[in-house]
Coordinates of C-alpha atoms in Angstrom, one line a residue:
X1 CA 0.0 0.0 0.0
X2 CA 1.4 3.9 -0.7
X3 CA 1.1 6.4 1.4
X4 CA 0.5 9.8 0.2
X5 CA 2.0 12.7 2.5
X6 CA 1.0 16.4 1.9
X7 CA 3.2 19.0 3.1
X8 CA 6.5 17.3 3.6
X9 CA 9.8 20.1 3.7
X10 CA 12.8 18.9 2.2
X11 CA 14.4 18.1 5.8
X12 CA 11.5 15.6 6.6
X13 CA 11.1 13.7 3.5
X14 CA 14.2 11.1 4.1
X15 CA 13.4 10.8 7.9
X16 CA 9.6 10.3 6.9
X17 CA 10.7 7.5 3.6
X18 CA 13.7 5.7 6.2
X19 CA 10.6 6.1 9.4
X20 CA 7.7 3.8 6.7
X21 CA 11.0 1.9 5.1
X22 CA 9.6 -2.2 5.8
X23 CA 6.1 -1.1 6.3
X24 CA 4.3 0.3 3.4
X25 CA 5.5 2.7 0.5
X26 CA 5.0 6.8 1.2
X27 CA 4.7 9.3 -1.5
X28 CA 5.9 12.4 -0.1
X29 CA 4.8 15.9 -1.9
X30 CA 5.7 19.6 -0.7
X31 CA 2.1 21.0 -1.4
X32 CA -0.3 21.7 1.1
X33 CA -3.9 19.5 1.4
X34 CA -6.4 22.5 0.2
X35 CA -9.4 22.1 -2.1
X36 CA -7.2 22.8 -5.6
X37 CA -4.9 19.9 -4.0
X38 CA -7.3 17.3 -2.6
X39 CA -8.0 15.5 -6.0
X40 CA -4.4 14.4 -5.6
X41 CA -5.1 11.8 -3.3
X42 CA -7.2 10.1 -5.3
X43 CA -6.8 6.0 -5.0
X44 CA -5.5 6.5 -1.5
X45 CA -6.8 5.2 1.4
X46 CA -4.4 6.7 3.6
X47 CA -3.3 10.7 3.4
X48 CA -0.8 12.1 6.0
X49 CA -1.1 15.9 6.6
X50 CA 0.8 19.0 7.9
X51 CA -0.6 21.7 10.7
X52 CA -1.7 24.0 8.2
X53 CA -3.3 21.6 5.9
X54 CA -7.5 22.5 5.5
X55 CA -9.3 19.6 6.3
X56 CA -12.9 21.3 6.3
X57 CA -15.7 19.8 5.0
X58 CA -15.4 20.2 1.5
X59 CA -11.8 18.9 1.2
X60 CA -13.1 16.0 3.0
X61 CA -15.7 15.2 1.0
X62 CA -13.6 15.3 -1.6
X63 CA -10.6 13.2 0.1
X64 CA -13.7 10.4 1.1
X65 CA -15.0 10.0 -2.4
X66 CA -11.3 9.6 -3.6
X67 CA -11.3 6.6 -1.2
X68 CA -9.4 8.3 1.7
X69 CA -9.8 6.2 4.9
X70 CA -7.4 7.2 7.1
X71 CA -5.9 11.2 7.6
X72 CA -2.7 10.6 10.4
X73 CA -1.9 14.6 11.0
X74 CA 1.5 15.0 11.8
X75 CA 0.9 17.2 14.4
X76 CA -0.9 17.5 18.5
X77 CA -2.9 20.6 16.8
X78 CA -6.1 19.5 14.6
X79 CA -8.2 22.8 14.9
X80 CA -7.6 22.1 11.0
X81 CA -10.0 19.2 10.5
X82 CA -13.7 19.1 10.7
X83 CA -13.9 15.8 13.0
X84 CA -17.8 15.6 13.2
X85 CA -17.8 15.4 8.8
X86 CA -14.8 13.3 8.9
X87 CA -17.0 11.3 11.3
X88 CA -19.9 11.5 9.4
X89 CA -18.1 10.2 6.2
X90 CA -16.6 7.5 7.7
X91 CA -13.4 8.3 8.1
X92 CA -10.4 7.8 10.9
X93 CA -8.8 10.9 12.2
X94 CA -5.1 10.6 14.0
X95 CA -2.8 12.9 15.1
X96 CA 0.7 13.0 17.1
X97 CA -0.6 13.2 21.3
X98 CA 3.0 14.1 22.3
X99 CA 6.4 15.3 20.9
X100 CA 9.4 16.8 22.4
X101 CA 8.1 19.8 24.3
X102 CA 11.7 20.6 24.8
X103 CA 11.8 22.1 21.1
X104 CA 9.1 24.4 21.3
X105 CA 9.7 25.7 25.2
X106 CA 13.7 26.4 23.9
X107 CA 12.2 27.9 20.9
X108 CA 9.7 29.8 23.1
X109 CA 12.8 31.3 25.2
X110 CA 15.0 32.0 21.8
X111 CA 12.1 34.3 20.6
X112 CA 11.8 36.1 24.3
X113 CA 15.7 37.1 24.3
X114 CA 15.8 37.2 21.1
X115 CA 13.4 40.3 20.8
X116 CA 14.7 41.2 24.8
X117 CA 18.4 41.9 23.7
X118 CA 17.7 42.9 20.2
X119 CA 19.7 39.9 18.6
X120 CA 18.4 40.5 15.1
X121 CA 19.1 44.6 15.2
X122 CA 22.6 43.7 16.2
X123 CA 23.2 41.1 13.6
X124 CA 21.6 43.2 11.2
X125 CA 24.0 46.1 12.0
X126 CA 27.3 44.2 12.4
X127 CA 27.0 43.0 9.1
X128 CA 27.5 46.2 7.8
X129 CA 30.1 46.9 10.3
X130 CA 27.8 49.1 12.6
X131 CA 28.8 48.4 15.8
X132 CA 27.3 50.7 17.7
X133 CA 25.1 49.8 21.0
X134 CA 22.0 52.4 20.3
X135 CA 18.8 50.8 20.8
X136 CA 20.2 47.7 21.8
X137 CA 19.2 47.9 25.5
X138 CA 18.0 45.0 26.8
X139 CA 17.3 43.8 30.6
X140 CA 18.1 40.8 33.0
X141 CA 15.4 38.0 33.2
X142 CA 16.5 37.1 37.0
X143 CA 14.2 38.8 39.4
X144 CA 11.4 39.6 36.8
X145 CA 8.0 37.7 36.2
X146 CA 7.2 34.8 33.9
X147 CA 3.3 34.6 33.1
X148 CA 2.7 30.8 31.4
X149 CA -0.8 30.7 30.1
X150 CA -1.1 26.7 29.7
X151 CA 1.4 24.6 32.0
X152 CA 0.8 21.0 30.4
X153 CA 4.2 19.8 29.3
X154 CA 5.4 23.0 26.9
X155 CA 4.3 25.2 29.8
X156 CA 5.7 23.1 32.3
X157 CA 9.7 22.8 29.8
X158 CA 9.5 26.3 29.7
X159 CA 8.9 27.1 33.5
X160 CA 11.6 25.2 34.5
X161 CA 13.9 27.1 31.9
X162 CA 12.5 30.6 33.6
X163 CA 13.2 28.9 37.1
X164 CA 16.8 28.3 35.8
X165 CA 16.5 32.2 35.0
X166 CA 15.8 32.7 38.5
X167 CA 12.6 34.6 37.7
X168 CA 9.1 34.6 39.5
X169 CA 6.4 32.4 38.0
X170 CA 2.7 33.2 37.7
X171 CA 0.7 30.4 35.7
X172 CA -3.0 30.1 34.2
X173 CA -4.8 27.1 33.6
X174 CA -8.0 25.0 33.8
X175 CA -6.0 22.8 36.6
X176 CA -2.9 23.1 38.3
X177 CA 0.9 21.5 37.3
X178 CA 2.3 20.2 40.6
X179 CA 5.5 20.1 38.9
X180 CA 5.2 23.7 38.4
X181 CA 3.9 24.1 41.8
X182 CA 7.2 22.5 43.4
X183 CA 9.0 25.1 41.2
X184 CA 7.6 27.8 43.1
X185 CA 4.6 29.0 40.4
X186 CA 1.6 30.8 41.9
X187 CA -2.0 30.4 39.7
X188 CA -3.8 33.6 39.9
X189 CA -6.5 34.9 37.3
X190 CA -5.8 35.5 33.7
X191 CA -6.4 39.6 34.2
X192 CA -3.5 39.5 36.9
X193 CA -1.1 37.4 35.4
X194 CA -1.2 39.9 32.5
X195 CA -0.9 42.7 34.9
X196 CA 2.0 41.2 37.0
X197 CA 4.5 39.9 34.1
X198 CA 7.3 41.1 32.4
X199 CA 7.4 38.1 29.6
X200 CA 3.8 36.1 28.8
X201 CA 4.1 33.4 26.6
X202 CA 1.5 31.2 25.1
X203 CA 0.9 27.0 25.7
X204 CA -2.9 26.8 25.4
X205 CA -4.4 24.6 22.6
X206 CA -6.3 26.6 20.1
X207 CA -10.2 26.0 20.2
X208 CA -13.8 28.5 20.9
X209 CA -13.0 28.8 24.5
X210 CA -9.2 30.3 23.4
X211 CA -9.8 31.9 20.4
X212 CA -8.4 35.5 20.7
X213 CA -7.4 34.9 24.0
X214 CA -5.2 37.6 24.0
X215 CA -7.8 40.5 22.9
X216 CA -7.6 43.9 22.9
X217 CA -9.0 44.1 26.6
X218 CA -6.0 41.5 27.6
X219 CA -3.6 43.6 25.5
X220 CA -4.5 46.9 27.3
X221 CA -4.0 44.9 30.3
X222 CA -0.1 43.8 30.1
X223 CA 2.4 46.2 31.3
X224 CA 3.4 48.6 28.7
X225 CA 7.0 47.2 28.6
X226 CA 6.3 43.5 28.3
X227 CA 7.5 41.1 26.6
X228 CA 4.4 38.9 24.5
X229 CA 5.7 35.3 23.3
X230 CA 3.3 32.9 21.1
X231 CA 4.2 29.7 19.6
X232 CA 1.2 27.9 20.4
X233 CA -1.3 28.8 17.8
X234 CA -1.5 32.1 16.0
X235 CA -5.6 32.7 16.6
X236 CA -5.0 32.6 20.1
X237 CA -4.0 36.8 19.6
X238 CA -6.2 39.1 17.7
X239 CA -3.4 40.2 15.0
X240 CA -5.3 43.4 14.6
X241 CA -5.8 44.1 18.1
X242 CA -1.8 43.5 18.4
X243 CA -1.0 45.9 16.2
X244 CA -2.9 48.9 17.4
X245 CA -1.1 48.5 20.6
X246 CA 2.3 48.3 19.2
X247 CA 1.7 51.3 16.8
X248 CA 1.2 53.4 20.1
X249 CA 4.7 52.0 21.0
X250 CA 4.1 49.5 23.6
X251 CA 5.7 46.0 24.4
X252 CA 9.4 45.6 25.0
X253 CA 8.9 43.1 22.8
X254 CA 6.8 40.4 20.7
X255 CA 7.7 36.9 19.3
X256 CA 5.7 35.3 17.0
X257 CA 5.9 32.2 15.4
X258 CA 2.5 31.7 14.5
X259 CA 0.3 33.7 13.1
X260 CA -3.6 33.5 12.7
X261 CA -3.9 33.7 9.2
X262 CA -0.7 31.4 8.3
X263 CA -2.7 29.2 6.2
X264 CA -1.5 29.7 2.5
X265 CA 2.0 31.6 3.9
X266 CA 3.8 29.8 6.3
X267 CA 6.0 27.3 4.7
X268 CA 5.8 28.9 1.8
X269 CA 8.1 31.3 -0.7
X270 CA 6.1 34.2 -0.7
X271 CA 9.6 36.3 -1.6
X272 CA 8.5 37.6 -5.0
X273 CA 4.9 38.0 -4.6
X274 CA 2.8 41.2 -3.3
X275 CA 1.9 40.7 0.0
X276 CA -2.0 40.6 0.9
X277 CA -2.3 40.3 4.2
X278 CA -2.0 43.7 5.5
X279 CA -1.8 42.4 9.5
X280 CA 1.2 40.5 8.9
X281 CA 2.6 42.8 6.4
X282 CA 2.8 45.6 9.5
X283 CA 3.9 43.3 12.1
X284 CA 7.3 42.2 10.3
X285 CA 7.9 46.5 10.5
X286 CA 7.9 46.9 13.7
X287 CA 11.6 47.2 14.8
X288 CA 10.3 45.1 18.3
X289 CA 8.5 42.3 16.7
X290 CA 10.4 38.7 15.3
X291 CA 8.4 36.9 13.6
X292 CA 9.1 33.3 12.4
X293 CA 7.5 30.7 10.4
X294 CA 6.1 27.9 12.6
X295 CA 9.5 26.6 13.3
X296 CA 9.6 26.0 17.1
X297 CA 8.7 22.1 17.1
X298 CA 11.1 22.1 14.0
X299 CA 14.1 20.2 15.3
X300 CA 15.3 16.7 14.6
X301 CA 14.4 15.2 17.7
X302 CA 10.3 16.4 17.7
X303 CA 10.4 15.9 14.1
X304 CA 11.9 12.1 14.1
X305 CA 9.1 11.6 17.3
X306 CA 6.0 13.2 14.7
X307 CA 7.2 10.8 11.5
X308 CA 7.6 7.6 14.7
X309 CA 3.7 8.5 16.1
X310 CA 2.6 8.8 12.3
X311 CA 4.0 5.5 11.2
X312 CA 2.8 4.2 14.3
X313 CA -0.5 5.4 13.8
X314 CA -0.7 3.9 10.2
X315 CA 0.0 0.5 11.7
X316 CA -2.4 0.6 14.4
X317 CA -5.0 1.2 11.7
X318 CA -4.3 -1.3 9.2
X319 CA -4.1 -3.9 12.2
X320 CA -7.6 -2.3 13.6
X321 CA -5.7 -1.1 16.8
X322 CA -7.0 2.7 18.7
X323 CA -4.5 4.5 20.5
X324 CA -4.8 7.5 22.5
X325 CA -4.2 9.1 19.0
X326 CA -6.9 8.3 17.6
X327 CA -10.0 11.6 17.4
X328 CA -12.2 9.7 15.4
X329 CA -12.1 6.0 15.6
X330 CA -12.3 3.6 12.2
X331 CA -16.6 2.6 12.0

């Protein structure tokens, strides 16, 4: 049986082809799973996607009358996918439960200092042999407040780092982290952890309780020199919202690597096209604001863990095994 995997970058494909090597053949391509690209698959009864593939009900419709079966997302996210059609069609839905929440915390903390002591200004001007210190002010971590919205396992790596900072630690959640408890965190309402921190970043899945979390309201409410980190999902921030605030010159600094209308951009050469989306086009100006393209579970330990859960996955549905992967089970 072949395998057809949407979305693969260059770096995956051999890891994903060695990962299904004495299993069953995998057809990787570089597009994206949209409605102009669902025909593709075709013949397939198995389709693996990417985070930013659309999996909405027309694509699936499409994808079930091809002969698509199974969908194993490589990815924990699956806001993407309309489970109750795929249900409705018939069809199994997997993702990847767990992956190194080491790469994304780090990556989480590379964007905070990154943006804190202006790494990409400095770069930017030693390159042209400017090697002056201007604007390059930055501040010590140790003594200052983390705020962790979400303190599952990202949350949890990255508290530990900001305990290695020697920082205070304020977290939000639906329940508490004892492990973040024993590291001297204190849960207090949203409103106040936004009040109280120096650096906010983001660990929340994205879904309608979450969406916009961080609103104009919330915005107003962070201190005017924060520092705003998100590589969760991108809609958990109104872009728009973010944006008015930081044209009135607030935030120390924001990382971003998501963004909520990524879709169509991310992961994509978009170098020699007009740019459309007039949010993102103003964020990347801002001489405070790094953005990156969805890159923070992008190392080769997460990434080797993904292909393992995806190959996993496949197996477990040819031999009519359901995991804890599973969203919607094979009728």
């Amino acid at each position: 049986m072949e395998i057809l995997a949407f979305g693969v970058q260059a770096d995956e494909r051999p890891l994903i082809e060695k990962a299904f090597e004495g299993h069953h053949e995998v057809r990787c391509v570089g597009v994206f799973l949209n409605e102009d690209t669902a025909p593709i698959a075709a013949g397939y009864e198995i389709i693996s996607t990417s985070v930013n593939a659309d999996l909405g009900h027309r694509v699936l419709q499409t994808l079930a009358a091809g002969g698509t079966q199974l969908i194993a997302q490589r990815s924990t996210g699956f806001n993407n996918i309309d489970l109750k059609v795929a249900e409705r069609l018939g069809m199994t839905v997997a993702r990847v439960s767990y992956y190194s929440p080491y790469s994304v915390a780090e990556f989480a903390w590379t964007l905070a200092m990154a943006v804190n002591r202006r790494i990409v200004r400095a770069s930017n001007r030693t390159r042209d042999f400017d090697f002056r210190l201007d604007g390059l002010l930055g501040r010590d971590m140790r003594g200052r407040t983390a705020g962790v919205l979400g303190t599952g396992k990202i949350g949890e790596a990255f508290t530990r780092i900001a305990h290695g900072f020697g920082m205070n630690l304020l977290g939000w959640d639906i329940a508490e982290n004892p492990a973040c408890v024993e590291l001297g965190m204190k849960y207090v309402p949203k409103d106040q952890l936004l009040a109280e921190s120096d650096l906010i970043t983001l660990h929340v899945p994205l879904m309608p309780q979450t969406q916009r979390l961080i609103d104009a309201a919330a915005l107003r409410t962070m201190k005017d020199d924060a520092i705003l980190v998100n590589s969760s999902r991108g809609g958990l921030i109104d872009s728009a919202a973010l944006v008015a605030e930081l044209r009135e010159g607030r935030f120390t600094g924001v990382g971003l690597d998501v963004y909520e209308a990524e879709a169509g951009l991310f992961f994509l050469d978009k170098s020699l096209e007009a740019v459309e989306d007039d949010t993102l086009a103003r964020l990347v100006t801002f001489p405070n604001v790094l953005v990156t393209s969805h890159q923070a579970y992008y190392t080769v330990d997460a990434v080797g863990q993904i292909i393992d859960a995806t190959v996993q996955n496949v197996l477990d549905y040819k031999a009519g095994r359901r995991s804890e992967n599973v969203l919607v089970p094979r009728s």
